[in-house]
Amino acid sequence: MKLSEFAQEILYGSSLSQKLGKVQLTDIVFDNFELESPPPTPSRAKALQFSDKQLKFPRGKTLNLDNKKAMALNSFANHELLATEMMAMALLRYPHHTEELRNFKRGVIISLLDEQKHFKLYQRRMNELGYEFGDFPLNDFFWRQNAKLKTPSQYLSVMSLTFEAANLDFAHYYSNIFKSFDDHKTSKILDIVYQDELTHVALGGNYLNRWRGDKSLWQYYLESLPWPLTPARSKGIHFKSDHRKKARLAPEFIESLTKYDDDFEVTSRKN
Ligand SMILES: [Fe+2]
Ligand SMILES: [Fe+2]
């Protein structure tokens, strides 16, 4: 299968079966194509459309209730689907005329296949609880950053070192909450997501280190983050520098991140 067909099927296919089709890295052949202009939104069937409704994420102490669990799982699954779509966009959007860029894209494909797997795990868990993905409103915050990601460095700064890095904190935190309610099934899914996410964050660190030139990784990351995103977005509830160490980010980078503070509400959210 051509790379362009693989990515377009995810971005322009509206059904979940088109977005989650089973493909392996070795099935994909790099071809030359040009994406004229990025689509304003990915195609999505009616039940999967984005909503403006602001749904409050359930509080940790309520996550023993099935409807709150389903609401959380719906949100986690939506992030996986958005990541899948944004990764497909990255595959279409950036050039791959060098072996390094093709290797970068191979890394993106491996992450994308993981995101599809994560989506299915969350979706299946929702189904076990008697819910369908899309039963709760789906937001498009991640997708709205897409238009600003003009280069692979911007893409990795936002996707890997911000959204996926924050997810290390979130996945670890919510795994423990579900464990405390003896919901080992949900907890285990979050553990799988956490382990895979370490490699997705490492991908970002690895390529940004190659491309940063004389700048420090921290400086390059700051310059690559499009407004209004700040490093605060890369911290989840109960930020832990340990997760970044496991993702092989450099100690100086982790130190700058640990010291960084602004008024972004999630990092100071009371739970
Ligand atoms: Fe994921
Ligand atoms: Fe990921």
Tab-separated table of C-alpha atoms and ligand atoms in Angstrom:
chain	number	residue	atom	x	y	z
A	1	MET	CA	0.000	0.000	0.000
A	2	LYS	CA	1.263	3.479	-0.887
A	3	LEU	CA	1.993	5.804	2.036
A	4	SER	CA	-0.312	8.456	0.566
A	5	GLU	CA	-3.205	5.981	0.309
A	6	PHE	CA	-2.647	4.757	3.853
A	7	ALA	CA	-2.708	8.300	5.264
A	8	GLN	CA	-5.582	9.518	3.091
A	9	GLU	CA	-7.756	6.585	4.070
A	10	ILE	CA	-7.399	7.695	7.717
A	11	LEU	CA	-7.872	11.397	7.065
A	12	TYR	CA	-10.592	11.323	4.415
A	13	GLY	CA	-12.309	8.064	5.348
A	14	SER	CA	-15.239	8.859	7.610
A	15	SER	CA	-15.883	5.472	9.230
A	16	LEU	CA	-13.929	3.939	12.073
A	17	SER	CA	-13.123	0.896	9.946
A	18	GLN	CA	-11.384	3.200	7.431
A	19	LYS	CA	-9.484	5.012	10.176
A	20	LEU	CA	-8.477	1.846	11.991
A	21	GLY	CA	-7.772	-0.513	9.083
A	22	LYS	CA	-5.159	-3.126	9.819
A	23	VAL	CA	-1.882	-2.296	8.068
A	24	GLN	CA	1.715	-3.066	9.038
A	25	LEU	CA	4.757	-0.861	8.607
A	26	THR	CA	6.232	-3.336	6.117
A	27	ASP	CA	3.079	-3.075	3.929
A	28	ILE	CA	3.700	0.636	3.336
A	29	VAL	CA	5.659	1.925	0.347
A	30	PHE	CA	6.901	5.521	0.224
A	31	ASP	CA	5.498	7.354	-2.796
A	32	ASN	CA	5.703	10.949	-3.993
A	33	PHE	CA	2.670	13.141	-3.623
A	34	GLU	CA	1.749	16.657	-2.707
A	35	LEU	CA	-0.873	17.780	-0.264
A	36	GLU	CA	-2.257	21.022	-1.715
A	37	SER	CA	-3.787	22.327	1.486
A	38	PRO	CA	-4.521	20.498	4.723
A	39	PRO	CA	-8.219	19.706	5.226
A	40	PRO	CA	-9.832	21.954	7.878
A	41	THR	CA	-11.184	18.883	9.678
A	42	PRO	CA	-10.735	15.139	9.241
A	43	SER	CA	-13.736	13.346	7.707
A	44	ARG	CA	-15.874	11.782	10.388
A	45	ALA	CA	-19.180	9.941	10.247
A	46	LYS	CA	-22.141	11.711	11.848
A	47	ALA	CA	-21.819	9.939	15.200
A	48	LEU	CA	-18.138	10.909	15.456
A	49	GLN	CA	-18.421	14.628	14.648
A	50	PHE	CA	-16.731	17.225	16.814
A	51	SER	CA	-18.871	19.090	19.296
A	52	ASP	CA	-18.560	22.545	20.856
A	53	LYS	CA	-20.088	21.263	24.067
A	54	GLN	CA	-17.656	21.590	26.937
A	55	LEU	CA	-17.893	18.457	29.005
A	56	LYS	CA	-16.222	18.498	32.393
A	57	PHE	CA	-13.871	15.562	32.757
A	58	PRO	CA	-15.114	13.391	35.647
A	59	ARG	CA	-13.405	13.818	38.985
A	60	GLY	CA	-11.086	11.028	40.078
A	61	LYS	CA	-13.230	10.054	43.031
A	62	THR	CA	-16.251	9.414	40.744
A	63	LEU	CA	-14.437	7.022	38.432
A	64	ASN	CA	-15.871	3.955	40.160
A	65	LEU	CA	-19.223	4.745	38.464
A	66	ASP	CA	-19.769	3.171	35.049
A	67	ASN	CA	-21.155	6.296	33.375
A	68	LYS	CA	-18.206	8.390	34.584
A	69	LYS	CA	-15.803	5.661	33.510
A	70	ALA	CA	-17.389	5.620	30.067
A	71	MET	CA	-17.119	9.391	29.867
A	72	ALA	CA	-13.398	9.223	30.678
A	73	LEU	CA	-12.839	6.373	28.228
A	74	ASN	CA	-14.688	8.320	25.511
A	75	SER	CA	-12.324	11.234	26.049
A	76	PHE	CA	-9.202	9.021	26.072
A	77	ALA	CA	-10.367	7.242	22.898
A	78	ASN	CA	-11.063	10.555	21.188
A	79	HIS	CA	-7.492	11.638	21.886
A	80	GLU	CA	-6.238	8.417	20.326
A	81	LEU	CA	-8.361	8.986	17.221
A	82	LEU	CA	-7.224	12.606	16.949
A	83	ALA	CA	-3.595	11.517	17.317
A	84	THR	CA	-4.147	8.933	14.558
A	85	GLU	CA	-5.584	11.612	12.268
A	86	MET	CA	-2.866	14.153	13.077
A	87	MET	CA	-0.160	11.565	12.445
A	88	ALA	CA	-1.774	10.708	9.094
A	89	MET	CA	-1.666	14.408	8.306
A	90	ALA	CA	2.046	14.560	9.229
A	91	LEU	CA	2.728	11.686	6.828
A	92	LEU	CA	1.011	13.574	4.005
A	93	ARG	CA	2.250	17.015	4.798
A	94	TYR	CA	6.012	16.845	5.295
A	95	PRO	CA	8.612	15.882	2.684
A	96	HIS	CA	10.589	12.619	2.790
A	97	HIS	CA	13.311	13.152	0.215
A	98	THR	CA	16.109	12.039	2.602
A	99	GLU	CA	16.631	8.753	4.433
A	100	GLU	CA	16.484	10.638	7.752
A	101	LEU	CA	13.055	12.064	6.896
A	102	ARG	CA	11.833	8.642	5.767
A	103	ASN	CA	13.053	7.201	9.084
A	104	PHE	CA	11.255	9.982	10.935
A	105	LYS	CA	8.069	9.043	9.079
A	106	ARG	CA	8.595	5.360	9.856
A	107	GLY	CA	8.656	6.416	13.502
A	108	VAL	CA	5.412	8.339	12.999
A	109	ILE	CA	3.799	5.292	11.354
A	110	ILE	CA	4.802	3.073	14.299
A	111	SER	CA	3.252	5.595	16.718
A	112	LEU	CA	0.132	5.840	14.554
A	113	LEU	CA	-0.352	2.054	14.607
A	114	ASP	CA	-0.071	2.197	18.418
A	115	GLU	CA	-2.714	4.958	18.579
A	116	GLN	CA	-5.093	2.781	16.559
A	117	LYS	CA	-4.461	-0.060	19.004
A	118	HIS	CA	-5.082	2.240	21.994
A	119	PHE	CA	-8.325	3.492	20.478
A	120	LYS	CA	-9.580	-0.069	20.067
A	121	LEU	CA	-8.668	-0.965	23.670
A	122	TYR	CA	-10.612	2.016	25.047
A	123	GLN	CA	-13.515	1.431	22.684
A	124	ARG	CA	-13.799	-2.223	23.685
A	125	ARG	CA	-13.772	-1.277	27.358
A	126	MET	CA	-16.557	1.265	26.734
A	127	ASN	CA	-18.563	-1.449	24.982
A	128	GLU	CA	-18.090	-3.805	27.947
A	129	LEU	CA	-19.619	-1.109	30.142
A	130	GLY	CA	-22.577	-0.761	27.754
A	131	TYR	CA	-21.504	2.406	25.932
A	132	GLU	CA	-20.437	3.331	22.386
A	133	PHE	CA	-17.630	5.655	21.386
A	134	GLY	CA	-19.337	8.978	20.586
A	135	ASP	CA	-21.979	8.628	23.314
A	136	PHE	CA	-20.407	11.745	24.864
A	137	PRO	CA	-19.319	14.944	23.051
A	138	LEU	CA	-15.982	14.790	21.203
A	139	ASN	CA	-13.700	17.818	21.298
A	140	ASP	CA	-11.208	18.865	18.651
A	141	PHE	CA	-8.601	20.762	20.671
A	142	PHE	CA	-5.657	18.684	19.392
A	143	TRP	CA	-6.789	19.012	15.809
A	144	ARG	CA	-7.063	22.787	16.053
A	145	GLN	CA	-3.279	22.980	16.556
A	146	ASN	CA	-2.687	21.185	13.273
A	147	ALA	CA	-2.735	24.162	10.916
A	148	LYS	CA	0.204	25.674	12.837
A	149	LEU	CA	2.470	22.643	12.458
A	150	LYS	CA	4.351	23.692	9.344
A	151	THR	CA	7.529	21.658	9.961
A	152	PRO	CA	8.405	18.223	11.381
A	153	SER	CA	10.057	20.032	14.336
A	154	GLN	CA	6.847	21.887	15.148
A	155	TYR	CA	4.895	18.672	14.770
A	156	LEU	CA	7.175	16.764	17.173
A	157	SER	CA	7.304	19.628	19.673
A	158	VAL	CA	3.518	19.685	19.865
A	159	MET	CA	2.633	16.028	19.416
A	160	SER	CA	5.495	14.167	21.109
A	161	LEU	CA	6.994	16.569	23.614
A	162	THR	CA	3.725	18.270	24.614
A	163	PHE	CA	0.560	16.188	24.126
A	164	GLU	CA	2.145	12.748	24.403
A	165	ALA	CA	4.452	13.831	27.232
A	166	ALA	CA	1.448	15.106	29.195
A	167	ASN	CA	-0.235	11.790	28.544
A	168	LEU	CA	2.557	10.033	30.458
A	169	ASP	CA	1.394	11.871	33.583
A	170	PHE	CA	-2.294	11.335	32.797
A	171	ALA	CA	-2.002	7.629	31.929
A	172	HIS	CA	0.030	6.918	35.058
A	173	TYR	CA	-2.333	8.935	37.259
A	174	TYR	CA	-5.558	7.393	35.949
A	175	SER	CA	-4.131	3.879	35.932
A	176	ASN	CA	-3.620	4.240	39.685
A	177	ILE	CA	-7.111	5.621	40.202
A	178	PHE	CA	-8.746	2.706	38.385
A	179	LYS	CA	-6.505	0.304	40.273
A	180	SER	CA	-7.675	1.831	43.551
A	181	PHE	CA	-11.256	0.976	42.509
A	182	ASP	CA	-10.187	-2.584	41.594
A	183	ASP	CA	-10.925	-1.894	37.932
A	184	HIS	CA	-7.834	-3.714	36.771
A	185	LYS	CA	-9.075	-3.985	33.188
A	186	THR	CA	-9.126	-0.221	32.666
A	187	SER	CA	-5.959	0.227	34.682
A	188	LYS	CA	-4.131	-2.289	32.482
A	189	ILE	CA	-5.146	-0.441	29.308
A	190	LEU	CA	-3.676	2.767	30.707
A	191	ASP	CA	-0.470	0.875	31.560
A	192	ILE	CA	-0.180	-0.298	27.946
A	193	VAL	CA	-0.779	3.246	26.696
A	194	TYR	CA	1.858	4.535	29.134
A	195	GLN	CA	4.496	2.062	27.958
A	196	ASP	CA	3.883	2.846	24.273
A	197	GLU	CA	3.760	6.564	24.975
A	198	LEU	CA	7.309	6.433	26.370
A	199	THR	CA	8.526	5.422	22.910
A	200	HIS	CA	6.409	8.106	21.206
A	201	VAL	CA	7.900	10.807	23.424
A	202	ALA	CA	11.379	9.369	22.822
A	203	LEU	CA	10.805	9.692	19.063
A	204	GLY	CA	10.284	13.431	19.506
A	205	GLY	CA	13.358	13.833	21.719
A	206	ASN	CA	15.472	11.845	19.309
A	207	TYR	CA	14.652	13.837	16.143
A	208	LEU	CA	14.513	17.249	17.789
A	209	ASN	CA	18.000	16.529	19.123
A	210	ARG	CA	19.181	15.858	15.575
A	211	TRP	CA	17.583	18.990	14.193
A	212	ARG	CA	18.246	21.532	16.946
A	213	GLY	CA	21.702	22.585	15.657
A	214	ASP	CA	23.568	24.676	18.254
A	215	LYS	CA	20.489	25.370	20.351
A	216	SER	CA	19.661	23.458	23.489
A	217	LEU	CA	16.742	21.059	23.186
A	218	TRP	CA	14.779	23.268	25.589
A	219	GLN	CA	15.388	26.417	23.500
A	220	TYR	CA	14.552	24.632	20.262
A	221	TYR	CA	11.397	23.187	21.799
A	222	LEU	CA	10.273	26.632	23.039
A	223	GLU	CA	10.855	28.166	19.616
A	224	SER	CA	9.014	25.351	17.863
A	225	LEU	CA	5.884	25.473	20.038
A	226	PRO	CA	3.228	27.553	18.293
A	227	TRP	CA	1.252	30.083	20.298
A	228	PRO	CA	-0.769	29.692	22.543
A	229	LEU	CA	0.823	26.395	23.543
A	230	THR	CA	3.403	26.547	26.306
A	231	PRO	CA	5.428	23.827	28.057
A	232	ALA	CA	2.754	23.845	30.775
A	233	ARG	CA	0.575	21.889	28.339
A	234	SER	CA	3.128	19.106	28.437
A	235	LYS	CA	2.474	18.494	32.119
A	236	GLY	CA	-0.456	16.427	33.268
A	237	ILE	CA	-1.976	16.105	36.710
A	238	HIS	CA	0.812	15.136	39.117
A	239	PHE	CA	3.718	15.942	36.839
A	240	LYS	CA	6.572	13.500	37.362
A	241	SER	CA	10.023	14.062	35.937
A	242	ASP	CA	10.636	10.299	36.203
A	243	HIS	CA	8.339	9.614	33.248
A	244	ARG	CA	10.468	11.922	31.080
A	245	LYS	CA	13.634	10.159	32.236
A	246	LYS	CA	12.145	6.866	31.127
A	247	ALA	CA	11.393	8.479	27.749
A	248	ARG	CA	15.136	9.255	27.533
A	249	LEU	CA	14.785	13.049	27.555
A	250	ALA	CA	18.002	14.811	28.604
A	251	PRO	CA	18.370	15.834	32.273
A	252	GLU	CA	18.829	19.567	31.354
A	253	PHE	CA	15.597	19.512	29.394
A	254	ILE	CA	13.730	17.850	32.254
A	255	GLU	CA	15.157	20.354	34.706
A	256	SER	CA	13.984	23.339	32.616
A	257	LEU	CA	10.565	21.757	32.256
A	258	THR	CA	10.294	21.048	35.979
A	259	LYS	CA	11.090	24.688	36.782
A	260	TYR	CA	8.731	26.027	34.134
A	261	ASP	CA	5.471	27.339	35.471
A	262	ASP	CA	2.643	29.423	34.137
A	263	ASP	CA	-0.987	29.720	34.958
A	264	PHE	CA	-2.295	26.910	32.757
A	265	GLU	CA	-5.158	25.468	34.758
A	266	VAL	CA	-4.609	21.698	34.461
A	267	THR	CA	-1.256	21.737	36.236
A	268	SER	CA	-2.794	23.561	39.161
A	269	ARG	CA	-6.137	21.766	38.962
A	270	LYS	CA	-7.352	20.399	42.257
A	271	ASN	CA	-8.586	16.872	42.010
B	1	FE	FE	-2.030	6.612	22.287
B	2	FE	FE	1.122	8.344	21.484
